[in-house]
Amino acid sequence: MKRLALPGVLLVALAALALEDAPPSKPIPTPPPRAGAGGGEEHPEVPPPPFSEGIFPCSGCHADMKVNRTRRPLTEMHDDITLRHDEEHRWCLDCHDANDRDWLHLASGERVPFEESYRLCGQCHGEKLRDWRAGVHGRRTGDWNGHKRYLLCAHCHNPHKPRFQALEPKPAPLPPRRPGSEP
Amino acid sequence: MKHLPVMNQAADPGESACSRRQFASIAAAAAAGFLLTACGPRRLREMPKARLRQALDEMEREYAAKRGMAVQVADTPPMPDVLFGYALDLSRCIGCRRCVYACVEENNLSRDPQLHWIRVLQMEKEKGVDFRHADPYYAPAEVPEEGHFYVPVACQQCRNAPCVKTCPTGATWMEPDGIVVIDYDWCIGCRCCMAACPYGARHFNWAEPRIPAGELNPATHYLGNRPRPNGVVEKCTFCIQRVRKGRYPACVEVCPVGARKFGNLLDKDSEIRYIIENKRVLVLKQELNTLPKFFYFYAT
């Protein structure tokens, strides 16, 4: 019964939301990630975005270049990037801002700094963003009851090829042997 | 012939009775036992604070002399209103065993003979969580392997812990913050706890533990990672030396996929409570009613 009832409830809720007199499409301010247990007011620390060496600021090269909005394979620069991230539907300028090269932008057009790239990722991966804010998706270091260090999405997932890369495992445990016997 | 009925009674398997002589000898033995226990060495947990510190200072001197380096043995007490819980995301773990070796280094586990508190079991997706088909010895060039998932198993920190119930000397118990600990000085090495543990989480030092010089972690806790002698049982303590100071366990910090989550079960804003309230959560061998505080979950 519950299973059947749930979509219905959701539909009603969605309808109610849609009917509600929505304020004009102002970007919703994003609260900083929750600090979680105990610590409360203190914001978790996020390390700087993982840029390739010497690549940032992008305006270093792009400032004097004419913007070419045509979708095309890149040949002169950035040809080391293979897009494996819904590549049929997206390309560079869907995330990178064409007018201000040192920024990203959301689907709404709102500019987002690289330090807050999680807002960009969260447009599609909303449930991951929610879990990340709660401290459940992604690695946490520091104190369980105080100052926590978060990572940005891009620290673990290459934004152009986000699937987590396979790793070489550490050595398997030794099988048991009798004490005193030769290994 | 007055005692004859008594003899008959004693022979009757349904009745229990004992002669005056038997009673006297049992009573004497009990009294001797009590005296020995009361006057002899005391469990570290029963010592008054000052005496405990003294004992720990002695330990520090012993370890320093033996290892040729300064070793701290802390007695950090449990925090009030804290019950530790752990959650591991089975949908994320890739079986890379980084946690296994971070644990070895943090907790001063013997390198030779090899001891691991964490055992990562490789299982087949087709078969689900099934210990009969679990393989801890997988060694491909890269993980994760197609069609497999990984279940790291360490101490499940049961609230209804069979190991604690079975220990004949009271050398293992659950602390107020939920960590099941061992007093290595009271462990007699009978390994009853190992037989009782349904998770294979307890490990015995069959020989003198060996840690190469310079690899000892000198920040220790007397109920956790202080160097162990030969012939005692040891196991995961949620990194008691770290978590009682507010830090995450070593395995949580090292996990490259962020599959390991840790926190206070009594704090409704903690990560661990969020997981229990919002994700699909399971415990291993639930039917045994051990009530683990180590949860497995699927974030996706």
CSV table of C-alpha atoms in Angstrom, one decimal:
chain,number,residue,atom,x,y,z
A,1,MET,CA,0.0,0.0,0.0
A,2,LYS,CA,2.7,2.4,1.1
A,3,ARG,CA,4.5,1.9,-2.2
A,4,LEU,CA,1.5,2.8,-4.2
A,5,ALA,CA,0.6,5.7,-2.0
A,6,LEU,CA,4.0,7.4,-2.1
A,7,PRO,CA,4.1,8.5,-5.8
A,8,GLY,CA,0.6,9.9,-5.3
A,9,VAL,CA,1.6,11.9,-2.2
A,10,LEU,CA,4.7,13.2,-4.1
A,11,LEU,CA,2.5,14.3,-7.0
A,12,VAL,CA,0.2,16.2,-4.8
A,13,ALA,CA,3.1,17.8,-3.0
A,14,LEU,CA,4.7,18.8,-6.3
A,15,ALA,CA,1.4,20.2,-7.6
A,16,ALA,CA,1.0,22.2,-4.4
A,17,LEU,CA,4.5,23.5,-4.8
A,18,ALA,CA,3.8,24.5,-8.4
A,19,LEU,CA,0.5,26.2,-7.6
A,20,GLU,CA,2.0,28.1,-4.8
A,21,ASP,CA,2.7,31.7,-5.8
A,22,ALA,CA,6.4,31.2,-6.5
A,23,PRO,CA,8.7,34.2,-6.1
A,24,PRO,CA,10.5,35.4,-9.3
A,25,SER,CA,13.4,33.1,-10.2
A,26,LYS,CA,15.9,34.5,-7.8
A,27,PRO,CA,18.8,32.2,-7.2
A,28,ILE,CA,18.3,30.5,-3.9
A,29,PRO,CA,21.1,31.3,-1.6
A,30,THR,CA,23.0,28.2,-0.7
A,31,PRO,CA,23.8,27.7,2.9
A,32,PRO,CA,27.3,26.5,3.6
A,33,PRO,CA,27.8,22.8,4.3
A,34,ARG,CA,26.5,21.8,7.6
A,35,ALA,CA,29.2,21.6,10.3
A,36,GLY,CA,27.5,18.6,11.8
A,37,ALA,CA,27.8,17.2,15.3
A,38,GLY,CA,28.7,19.2,18.3
A,39,GLY,CA,30.9,21.9,16.7
A,40,GLY,CA,27.8,23.7,15.2
A,41,GLU,CA,28.8,27.2,14.2
A,42,GLU,CA,32.2,26.4,12.8
A,43,HIS,CA,32.2,25.9,9.0
A,44,PRO,CA,34.1,23.0,7.7
A,45,GLU,CA,37.3,23.7,5.8
A,46,VAL,CA,37.4,22.9,2.1
A,47,PRO,CA,40.8,22.8,0.4
A,48,PRO,CA,41.3,24.9,-2.8
A,49,PRO,CA,40.1,23.3,-6.1
A,50,PRO,CA,42.5,20.9,-7.7
A,51,PHE,CA,43.6,22.8,-10.8
A,52,SER,CA,46.2,21.3,-13.1
A,53,GLU,CA,49.4,23.2,-12.6
A,54,GLY,CA,49.6,26.6,-14.2
A,55,ILE,CA,46.2,26.4,-15.7
A,56,PHE,CA,44.5,29.0,-13.5
A,57,PRO,CA,43.5,31.8,-13.9
A,58,CYS,CA,42.0,30.9,-17.2
A,59,SER,CA,41.8,34.6,-18.1
A,60,GLY,CA,45.6,34.5,-18.3
A,61,CYS,CA,45.1,33.2,-21.9
A,62,HIS,CA,41.4,33.7,-22.6
A,63,ALA,CA,41.2,37.4,-21.7
A,64,ASP,CA,42.4,38.5,-25.2
A,65,MET,CA,40.7,35.7,-27.1
A,66,LYS,CA,37.5,35.9,-29.1
A,67,VAL,CA,34.8,33.7,-27.7
A,68,ASN,CA,34.0,30.9,-30.1
A,69,ARG,CA,30.7,29.3,-29.0
A,70,THR,CA,30.7,26.6,-31.7
A,71,ARG,CA,30.7,23.1,-30.3
A,72,ARG,CA,33.9,21.5,-31.7
A,73,PRO,CA,36.7,19.2,-30.7
A,74,LEU,CA,39.6,21.2,-29.2
A,75,THR,CA,42.8,20.8,-31.1
A,76,GLU,CA,45.1,23.7,-30.1
A,77,MET,CA,44.8,23.6,-26.4
A,78,HIS,CA,43.1,21.4,-23.7
A,79,ASP,CA,43.3,18.5,-26.1
A,80,ASP,CA,44.3,16.4,-23.2
A,81,ILE,CA,40.8,16.6,-21.8
A,82,THR,CA,38.5,13.8,-22.9
A,83,LEU,CA,35.0,14.5,-21.9
A,84,ARG,CA,33.3,11.4,-20.4
A,85,HIS,CA,30.5,13.2,-18.6
A,86,ASP,CA,27.3,13.1,-20.6
A,87,GLU,CA,29.4,14.2,-23.5
A,88,GLU,CA,26.5,13.8,-26.0
A,89,HIS,CA,24.7,16.7,-24.4
A,90,ARG,CA,27.4,18.9,-22.9
A,91,TRP,CA,30.5,20.7,-23.7
A,92,CYS,CA,32.9,23.3,-22.2
A,93,LEU,CA,30.6,26.3,-22.1
A,94,ASP,CA,27.8,24.5,-20.4
A,95,CYS,CA,29.8,24.7,-17.2
A,96,HIS,CA,32.6,27.2,-17.9
A,97,ASP,CA,31.5,30.8,-18.2
A,98,ALA,CA,32.3,32.3,-21.6
A,99,ASN,CA,32.3,35.9,-20.6
A,100,ASP,CA,34.3,35.6,-17.4
A,101,ARG,CA,36.7,32.8,-17.9
A,102,ASP,CA,37.7,32.4,-14.2
A,103,TRP,CA,34.2,31.4,-13.2
A,104,LEU,CA,31.7,28.6,-13.8
A,105,HIS,CA,28.1,29.2,-14.3
A,106,LEU,CA,24.9,27.4,-13.4
A,107,ALA,CA,22.1,26.6,-15.8
A,108,SER,CA,20.4,29.8,-14.6
A,109,GLY,CA,23.3,31.8,-15.8
A,110,GLU,CA,24.4,32.6,-12.2
A,111,ARG,CA,28.2,32.7,-11.9
A,112,VAL,CA,29.8,30.3,-9.5
A,113,PRO,CA,33.4,30.4,-8.4
A,114,PHE,CA,35.5,27.3,-8.7
A,115,GLU,CA,35.6,27.1,-4.9
A,116,GLU,CA,31.8,26.5,-4.9
A,117,SER,CA,31.8,24.1,-7.9
A,118,TYR,CA,29.6,21.7,-5.8
A,119,ARG,CA,26.6,24.0,-6.6
A,120,LEU,CA,27.2,23.3,-10.3
A,121,CYS,CA,27.5,19.6,-9.8
A,122,GLY,CA,24.4,19.6,-7.5
A,123,GLN,CA,22.2,20.9,-10.4
A,124,CYS,CA,22.1,17.3,-11.7
A,125,HIS,CA,23.4,15.3,-8.8
A,126,GLY,CA,21.1,16.8,-6.2
A,127,GLU,CA,20.9,13.8,-3.9
A,128,LYS,CA,24.7,13.6,-3.9
A,129,LEU,CA,24.9,17.2,-2.9
A,130,ARG,CA,22.4,16.6,-0.1
A,131,ASP,CA,24.4,13.7,1.2
A,132,TRP,CA,27.7,15.7,0.9
A,133,ARG,CA,26.2,18.5,2.9
A,134,ALA,CA,25.1,16.0,5.6
A,135,GLY,CA,28.7,14.6,5.6
A,136,VAL,CA,27.6,11.2,4.2
A,137,HIS,CA,29.0,11.5,0.6
A,138,GLY,CA,32.7,12.0,0.3
A,139,ARG,CA,35.6,11.8,2.6
A,140,ARG,CA,35.8,13.7,5.9
A,141,THR,CA,38.9,14.3,8.0
A,142,GLY,CA,39.5,16.1,11.2
A,143,ASP,CA,37.3,15.9,14.3
A,144,TRP,CA,34.0,13.9,14.5
A,145,ASN,CA,32.7,16.4,17.0
A,146,GLY,CA,34.3,19.6,15.8
A,147,HIS,CA,36.3,21.0,12.9
A,148,LYS,CA,35.9,18.9,9.8
A,149,ARG,CA,37.6,19.1,6.5
A,150,TYR,CA,35.6,18.4,3.4
A,151,LEU,CA,36.7,17.8,-0.1
A,152,LEU,CA,35.1,19.3,-3.2
A,153,CYS,CA,33.5,17.0,-5.7
A,154,ALA,CA,36.4,17.6,-8.1
A,155,HIS,CA,39.0,16.4,-5.6
A,156,CYS,CA,37.8,12.8,-6.1
A,157,HIS,CA,35.9,13.0,-9.4
A,158,ASN,CA,37.6,14.6,-12.4
A,159,PRO,CA,34.7,16.8,-13.6
A,160,HIS,CA,35.5,15.9,-17.2
A,161,LYS,CA,35.6,12.2,-16.5
A,162,PRO,CA,33.9,11.8,-13.1
A,163,ARG,CA,33.9,8.0,-12.7
A,164,PHE,CA,36.1,7.0,-9.8
A,165,GLN,CA,39.3,5.6,-11.1
A,166,ALA,CA,40.2,2.0,-10.2
A,167,LEU,CA,43.0,1.6,-7.7
A,168,GLU,CA,45.7,-1.0,-7.1
A,169,PRO,CA,44.8,-2.8,-3.9
A,170,LYS,CA,47.2,-3.1,-1.0
A,171,PRO,CA,48.6,-6.6,-0.5
A,172,ALA,CA,46.2,-9.4,0.6
A,173,PRO,CA,46.6,-10.8,4.1
A,174,LEU,CA,48.9,-13.8,4.5
A,175,PRO,CA,47.0,-17.1,4.9
A,176,PRO,CA,47.3,-18.5,8.3
A,177,ARG,CA,50.2,-20.8,9.1
A,178,ARG,CA,51.3,-22.8,12.1
A,179,PRO,CA,53.5,-21.0,14.5
A,180,GLY,CA,57.1,-22.0,14.0
A,181,SER,CA,56.6,-23.4,10.6
A,182,GLU,CA,58.2,-21.9,7.5
A,183,PRO,CA,56.2,-19.2,5.8
B,1,MET,CA,23.4,-45.3,59.6
B,2,LYS,CA,22.3,-41.8,59.8
B,3,HIS,CA,24.3,-40.6,56.9
B,4,LEU,CA,23.1,-43.3,54.6
B,5,PRO,CA,20.1,-41.4,53.3
B,6,VAL,CA,22.5,-38.5,52.5
B,7,MET,CA,24.7,-40.8,50.4
B,8,ASN,CA,21.6,-42.0,48.6
B,9,GLN,CA,20.6,-38.5,47.9
B,10,ALA,CA,24.0,-37.6,46.6
B,11,ALA,CA,23.8,-40.6,44.2
B,12,ASP,CA,20.5,-39.4,42.9
B,13,PRO,CA,21.3,-37.4,39.7
B,14,GLY,CA,18.3,-35.2,40.2
B,15,GLU,CA,19.5,-33.9,43.6
B,16,SER,CA,22.5,-31.9,44.6
B,17,ALA,CA,24.0,-32.2,48.0
B,18,CYS,CA,27.5,-32.2,49.5
B,19,SER,CA,29.1,-33.4,52.6
B,20,ARG,CA,30.3,-31.1,55.3
B,21,ARG,CA,33.9,-31.8,54.2
B,22,GLN,CA,33.1,-30.9,50.6
B,23,PHE,CA,31.4,-27.7,51.7
B,24,ALA,CA,34.3,-26.7,53.9
B,25,SER,CA,36.8,-27.2,51.2
B,26,ILE,CA,34.8,-25.3,48.6
B,27,ALA,CA,34.3,-22.5,51.1
B,28,ALA,CA,38.0,-22.4,51.9
B,29,ALA,CA,38.9,-22.3,48.2
B,30,ALA,CA,36.4,-19.5,47.6
B,31,ALA,CA,37.8,-17.5,50.5
B,32,ALA,CA,41.3,-18.0,49.2
B,33,GLY,CA,40.2,-17.0,45.7
B,34,PHE,CA,38.6,-13.9,47.0
B,35,LEU,CA,41.6,-12.9,49.1
B,36,LEU,CA,43.9,-13.5,46.1
B,37,THR,CA,41.7,-11.3,43.9
B,38,ALA,CA,41.4,-8.6,46.4
B,39,CYS,CA,45.0,-8.4,47.3
B,40,GLY,CA,46.5,-9.2,43.9
B,41,PRO,CA,46.9,-7.1,40.9
B,42,ARG,CA,43.8,-5.0,40.1
B,43,ARG,CA,42.2,-4.5,36.7
B,44,LEU,CA,43.2,-1.2,35.3
B,45,ARG,CA,39.6,-0.1,35.1
B,46,GLU,CA,39.1,-0.6,38.8
B,47,MET,CA,42.2,1.4,39.9
B,48,PRO,CA,41.8,4.8,41.5
B,49,LYS,CA,42.8,7.5,39.1
B,50,ALA,CA,46.1,8.3,40.8
B,51,ARG,CA,47.1,4.6,41.0
B,52,LEU,CA,46.2,4.1,37.4
B,53,ARG,CA,48.4,7.1,36.3
B,54,GLN,CA,51.2,5.5,38.3
B,55,ALA,CA,50.7,2.2,36.5
B,56,LEU,CA,50.7,3.9,33.1
B,57,ASP,CA,53.9,5.8,34.0
B,58,GLU,CA,55.4,2.4,34.7
B,59,MET,CA,54.2,1.2,31.3
B,60,GLU,CA,55.6,4.3,29.6
B,61,ARG,CA,59.0,3.6,31.1
B,62,GLU,CA,58.9,0.0,30.2
B,63,TYR,CA,58.0,0.7,26.6
B,64,ALA,CA,60.5,3.5,26.3
B,65,ALA,CA,63.3,1.2,27.6
B,66,LYS,CA,62.3,-1.5,25.2
B,67,ARG,CA,61.6,0.6,22.1
B,68,GLY,CA,64.3,3.3,22.6
B,69,MET,CA,61.7,6.1,22.1
B,70,ALA,CA,59.3,8.1,24.1
B,71,VAL,CA,55.8,6.4,24.3
B,72,GLN,CA,52.7,8.1,25.8
B,73,VAL,CA,50.1,5.9,27.3
B,74,ALA,CA,47.0,8.0,27.8
B,75,ASP,CA,44.0,7.2,30.0
B,76,THR,CA,41.6,9.6,28.2
B,77,PRO,CA,38.1,8.8,29.8
B,78,PRO,CA,34.9,8.5,27.8
B,79,MET,CA,33.1,11.7,27.0
B,80,PRO,CA,29.7,12.2,28.6
B,81,ASP,CA,26.6,11.7,26.4
B,82,VAL,CA,28.6,10.0,23.7
B,83,LEU,CA,27.9,6.5,22.2
B,84,PHE,CA,30.1,5.8,19.2
B,85,GLY,CA,28.7,4.3,16.0
B,86,TYR,CA,30.2,3.5,12.7
B,87,ALA,CA,28.7,3.1,9.3
B,88,LEU,CA,30.3,1.8,6.1
B,89,ASP,CA,28.9,2.4,2.6
B,90,LEU,CA,28.8,-0.9,0.7
B,91,SER,CA,27.9,0.9,-2.5
B,92,ARG,CA,31.2,2.9,-2.3
B,93,CYS,CA,33.8,0.5,-0.9
B,94,ILE,CA,36.2,-0.6,-3.7
B,95,GLY,CA,38.2,-3.0,-1.6
B,96,CYS,CA,41.5,-1.2,-1.9
B,97,ARG,CA,42.6,-2.2,1.7
B,98,ARG,CA,43.9,1.3,2.5
B,99,CYS,CA,42.0,1.0,5.8
B,100,VAL,CA,43.7,-2.3,6.7
B,101,TYR,CA,47.2,-0.8,6.6
B,102,ALA,CA,46.3,2.6,8.1
B,103,CYS,CA,44.9,0.6,11.0
B,104,VAL,CA,48.1,-1.5,11.3
B,105,GLU,CA,50.2,1.6,11.5
B,106,GLU,CA,47.9,3.6,13.8
B,107,ASN,CA,47.2,0.8,16.3
B,108,ASN,CA,50.7,-0.8,16.5
B,109,LEU,CA,49.7,-4.2,15.1
B,110,SER,CA,52.3,-6.8,14.8
B,111,ARG,CA,53.9,-6.8,11.3
B,112,ASP,CA,55.4,-10.3,11.7
B,113,PRO,CA,53.5,-12.4,12.5
B,114,GLN,CA,51.0,-10.4,10.5
B,115,LEU,CA,47.9,-9.2,12.3
B,116,HIS,CA,45.0,-7.3,10.7
B,117,TRP,CA,42.1,-5.9,12.6
B,118,ILE,CA,40.2,-5.2,9.4
B,119,ARG,CA,39.5,-8.0,7.0
B,120,VAL,CA,38.1,-7.0,3.6
B,121,LEU,CA,35.8,-9.7,2.2
B,122,GLN,CA,35.3,-9.8,-1.6
B,123,MET,CA,31.8,-11.0,-2.4
B,124,GLU,CA,29.9,-11.6,-5.6
B,125,LYS,CA,27.1,-9.3,-6.5
B,126,GLU,CA,25.0,-12.3,-7.7
B,127,LYS,CA,25.2,-13.9,-4.3
B,128,GLY,CA,24.8,-10.9,-2.0
B,129,VAL,CA,26.2,-10.7,1.5
B,130,ASP,CA,27.1,-14.4,1.9
B,131,PHE,CA,30.0,-15.3,4.1
B,132,ARG,CA,30.4,-18.8,2.5
B,133,HIS,CA,31.5,-17.3,-0.7
B,134,ALA,CA,33.6,-14.5,0.7
B,135,ASP,CA,37.2,-14.2,-0.3
B,136,PRO,CA,39.7,-12.1,1.8
B,137,TYR,CA,42.7,-13.0,-0.3
B,138,TYR,CA,41.7,-11.4,-3.6
B,139,ALA,CA,44.7,-9.8,-5.3
B,140,PRO,CA,43.9,-8.4,-8.8
B,141,ALA,CA,45.9,-5.6,-10.4
B,142,GLU,CA,43.1,-3.2,-9.9
B,143,VAL,CA,39.9,-3.0,-7.8
B,144,PRO,CA,37.0,-2.9,-7.9
B,145,GLU,CA,36.6,-6.1,-9.9
B,146,GLU,CA,33.6,-6.5,-12.2
B,147,GLY,CA,30.6,-8.3,-10.5
B,148,HIS,CA,32.1,-8.0,-7.0
B,149,PHE,CA,31.5,-5.9,-4.0
B,150,TYR,CA,33.5,-5.6,-0.8
B,151,VAL,CA,32.6,-5.9,2.9
B,152,PRO,CA,35.3,-4.8,5.3
B,153,VAL,CA,34.8,-6.5,8.7
B,154,ALA,CA,36.3,-5.5,12.0
B,155,CYS,CA,35.0,-5.5,15.5
B,156,GLN,CA,31.3,-4.7,15.3
B,157,GLN,CA,31.3,-3.2,18.8
B,158,CYS,CA,28.2,-5.1,19.9
B,159,ARG,CA,25.9,-3.8,22.6
B,160,ASN,CA,25.1,-7.4,23.4
B,161,ALA,CA,28.7,-8.7,23.0
B,162,PRO,CA,29.2,-12.4,23.2
B,163,CYS,CA,33.0,-11.9,23.7
B,164,VAL,CA,32.3,-9.9,26.9
B,165,LYS,CA,29.9,-12.5,28.2
B,166,THR,CA,32.3,-15.3,27.7
B,167,CYS,CA,35.5,-13.8,29.1
B,168,PRO,CA,36.4,-15.7,32.3
B,169,THR,CA,38.6,-13.0,33.8
B,170,GLY,CA,36.6,-9.9,33.1
B,171,ALA,CA,39.4,-8.7,30.9
B,172,THR,CA,37.1,-7.3,28.2
B,173,TRP,CA,34.1,-5.1,28.7
B,174,MET,CA,32.1,-2.3,27.1
B,175,GLU,CA,33.0,1.2,28.1
B,176,PRO,CA,30.3,3.9,28.7
B,177,ASP,CA,30.9,5.3,25.2
B,178,GLY,CA,30.2,1.9,23.7
B,179,ILE,CA,33.7,0.8,22.8
B,180,VAL,CA,34.4,-2.8,23.7
B,181,VAL,CA,37.9,-2.8,25.1
B,182,ILE,CA,40.5,-5.3,26.4
B,183,ASP,CA,42.8,-5.0,29.4
B,184,TYR,CA,45.8,-6.8,28.0
B,185,ASP,CA,47.2,-7.3,31.6
B,186,TRP,CA,44.1,-9.3,32.5
B,187,CYS,CA,43.8,-11.3,29.3
B,188,ILE,CA,44.9,-14.9,30.0
B,189,GLY,CA,44.9,-15.8,26.4
B,190,CYS,CA,42.2,-18.5,26.7
B,191,ARG,CA,40.7,-17.3,23.4
B,192,CYS,CA,37.1,-18.0,24.5
B,193,CYS,CA,36.2,-14.6,23.2
B,194,MET,CA,37.5,-15.5,19.8
B,195,ALA,CA,35.4,-18.6,19.7
B,196,ALA,CA,32.4,-16.5,20.8
B,197,CYS,CA,32.8,-13.7,18.3
B,198,PRO,CA,30.6,-14.4,15.2
B,199,TYR,CA,32.6,-11.9,13.1
B,200,GLY,CA,36.1,-13.2,13.5
B,201,ALA,CA,37.1,-9.8,14.8
B,202,ARG,CA,39.4,-10.8,17.6
B,203,HIS,CA,43.0,-11.7,17.0
B,204,PHE,CA,45.5,-13.6,19.1
B,205,ASN,CA,49.2,-12.8,19.4
B,206,TRP,CA,50.6,-16.3,18.8
B,207,ALA,CA,54.1,-14.9,19.1
B,208,GLU,CA,55.8,-11.8,20.3
B,209,PRO,CA,54.4,-8.9,18.2
B,210,ARG,CA,57.1,-7.4,16.0
B,211,ILE,CA,57.0,-3.8,14.8
B,212,PRO,CA,60.1,-2.4,13.0
B,213,ALA,CA,62.0,0.3,14.9
B,214,GLY,CA,60.7,3.7,14.1
B,215,GLU,CA,57.3,2.5,13.0
B,216,LEU,CA,55.7,2.4,16.5
B,217,ASN,CA,53.0,5.0,16.9
B,218,PRO,CA,53.9,6.6,20.3
B,219,ALA,CA,50.5,8.1,20.9
B,220,THR,CA,48.8,5.2,22.7
B,221,HIS,CA,45.8,4.6,25.0
B,222,TYR,CA,46.0,2.0,27.7
B,223,LEU,CA,42.8,0.3,26.4
B,224,GLY,CA,43.8,0.5,22.8
B,225,ASN,CA,47.0,0.7,20.8
B,226,ARG,CA,49.7,0.3,23.5
B,227,PRO,CA,52.2,-2.4,22.6
B,228,ARG,CA,50.8,-5.8,23.4
B,229,PRO,CA,52.6,-8.7,24.8
B,230,ASN,CA,52.7,-12.2,23.4
B,231,GLY,CA,49.7,-14.4,24.3
B,232,VAL,CA,46.9,-11.8,24.5
B,233,VAL,CA,43.8,-11.1,22.3
B,234,GLU,CA,43.4,-7.8,20.6
B,235,LYS,CA,40.8,-6.1,18.3
B,236,CYS,CA,39.5,-2.9,16.9
B,237,THR,CA,38.7,-0.2,19.4
B,238,PHE,CA,37.4,2.5,17.0
B,239,CYS,CA,40.9,4.0,17.5
B,240,ILE,CA,40.1,4.8,21.1
B,241,GLN,CA,43.2,6.9,21.4
B,242,ARG,CA,41.9,9.2,18.6
B,243,VAL,CA,38.2,9.2,19.0
B,244,ARG,CA,38.2,10.1,22.7
B,245,LYS,CA,40.1,13.2,21.7
B,246,GLY,CA,37.5,14.1,19.1
B,247,ARG,CA,39.3,12.8,16.1
B,248,TYR,CA,38.1,10.4,13.4
B,249,PRO,CA,39.4,6.9,13.4
B,250,ALA,CA,42.4,6.3,11.1
B,251,CYS,CA,40.4,4.1,8.7
B,252,VAL,CA,37.8,6.9,8.2
B,253,GLU,CA,40.4,9.4,7.3
B,254,VAL,CA,42.3,7.2,4.9
B,255,CYS,CA,39.4,5.8,2.9
B,256,PRO,CA,39.8,7.2,-0.6
B,257,VAL,CA,36.1,6.8,-1.5
B,258,GLY,CA,34.7,8.2,1.7
B,259,ALA,CA,32.9,5.0,2.5
B,260,ARG,CA,33.6,5.1,6.2
B,261,LYS,CA,31.5,7.2,8.5
B,262,PHE,CA,31.8,7.7,12.2
B,263,GLY,CA,30.1,9.7,14.9
B,264,ASN,CA,28.0,10.0,18.0
B,265,LEU,CA,24.8,7.9,18.0
B,266,LEU,CA,23.3,10.2,20.7
B,267,ASP,CA,23.7,13.3,18.6
B,268,LYS,CA,20.7,13.7,16.4
B,269,ASP,CA,22.7,16.0,14.0
B,270,SER,CA,25.5,13.5,13.5
B,271,GLU,CA,26.4,11.9,10.2
B,272,ILE,CA,25.8,8.5,11.6
B,273,ARG,CA,22.2,9.4,12.7
B,274,TYR,CA,21.5,10.9,9.2
B,275,ILE,CA,22.6,7.6,7.7
B,276,ILE,CA,20.5,5.5,10.0
B,277,GLU,CA,17.5,7.7,9.4
B,278,ASN,CA,17.8,8.2,5.7
B,279,LYS,CA,19.6,5.2,4.1
B,280,ARG,CA,19.2,1.5,3.8
B,281,VAL,CA,21.1,0.1,6.7
B,282,LEU,CA,22.0,-3.4,7.7
B,283,VAL,CA,24.0,-5.1,10.4
B,284,LEU,CA,25.9,-8.4,9.9
B,285,LYS,CA,24.4,-11.5,11.3
B,286,GLN,CA,21.4,-9.7,12.7
B,287,GLU,CA,19.8,-13.0,13.7
B,288,LEU,CA,22.4,-13.5,16.4
B,289,ASN,CA,21.1,-10.5,18.4
B,290,THR,CA,24.5,-9.1,19.0
B,291,LEU,CA,23.2,-5.6,18.4
B,292,PRO,CA,26.3,-4.2,16.6
B,293,LYS,CA,27.1,-0.5,16.6
B,294,PHE,CA,28.8,-1.0,13.3
B,295,PHE,CA,26.3,-0.5,10.5
B,296,TYR,CA,26.6,-1.1,6.7
B,297,PHE,CA,24.6,1.0,4.4
B,298,TYR,CA,23.9,1.8,0.7
B,299,ALA,CA,24.1,5.4,0.0
B,300,THR,CA,22.6,4.9,-3.5
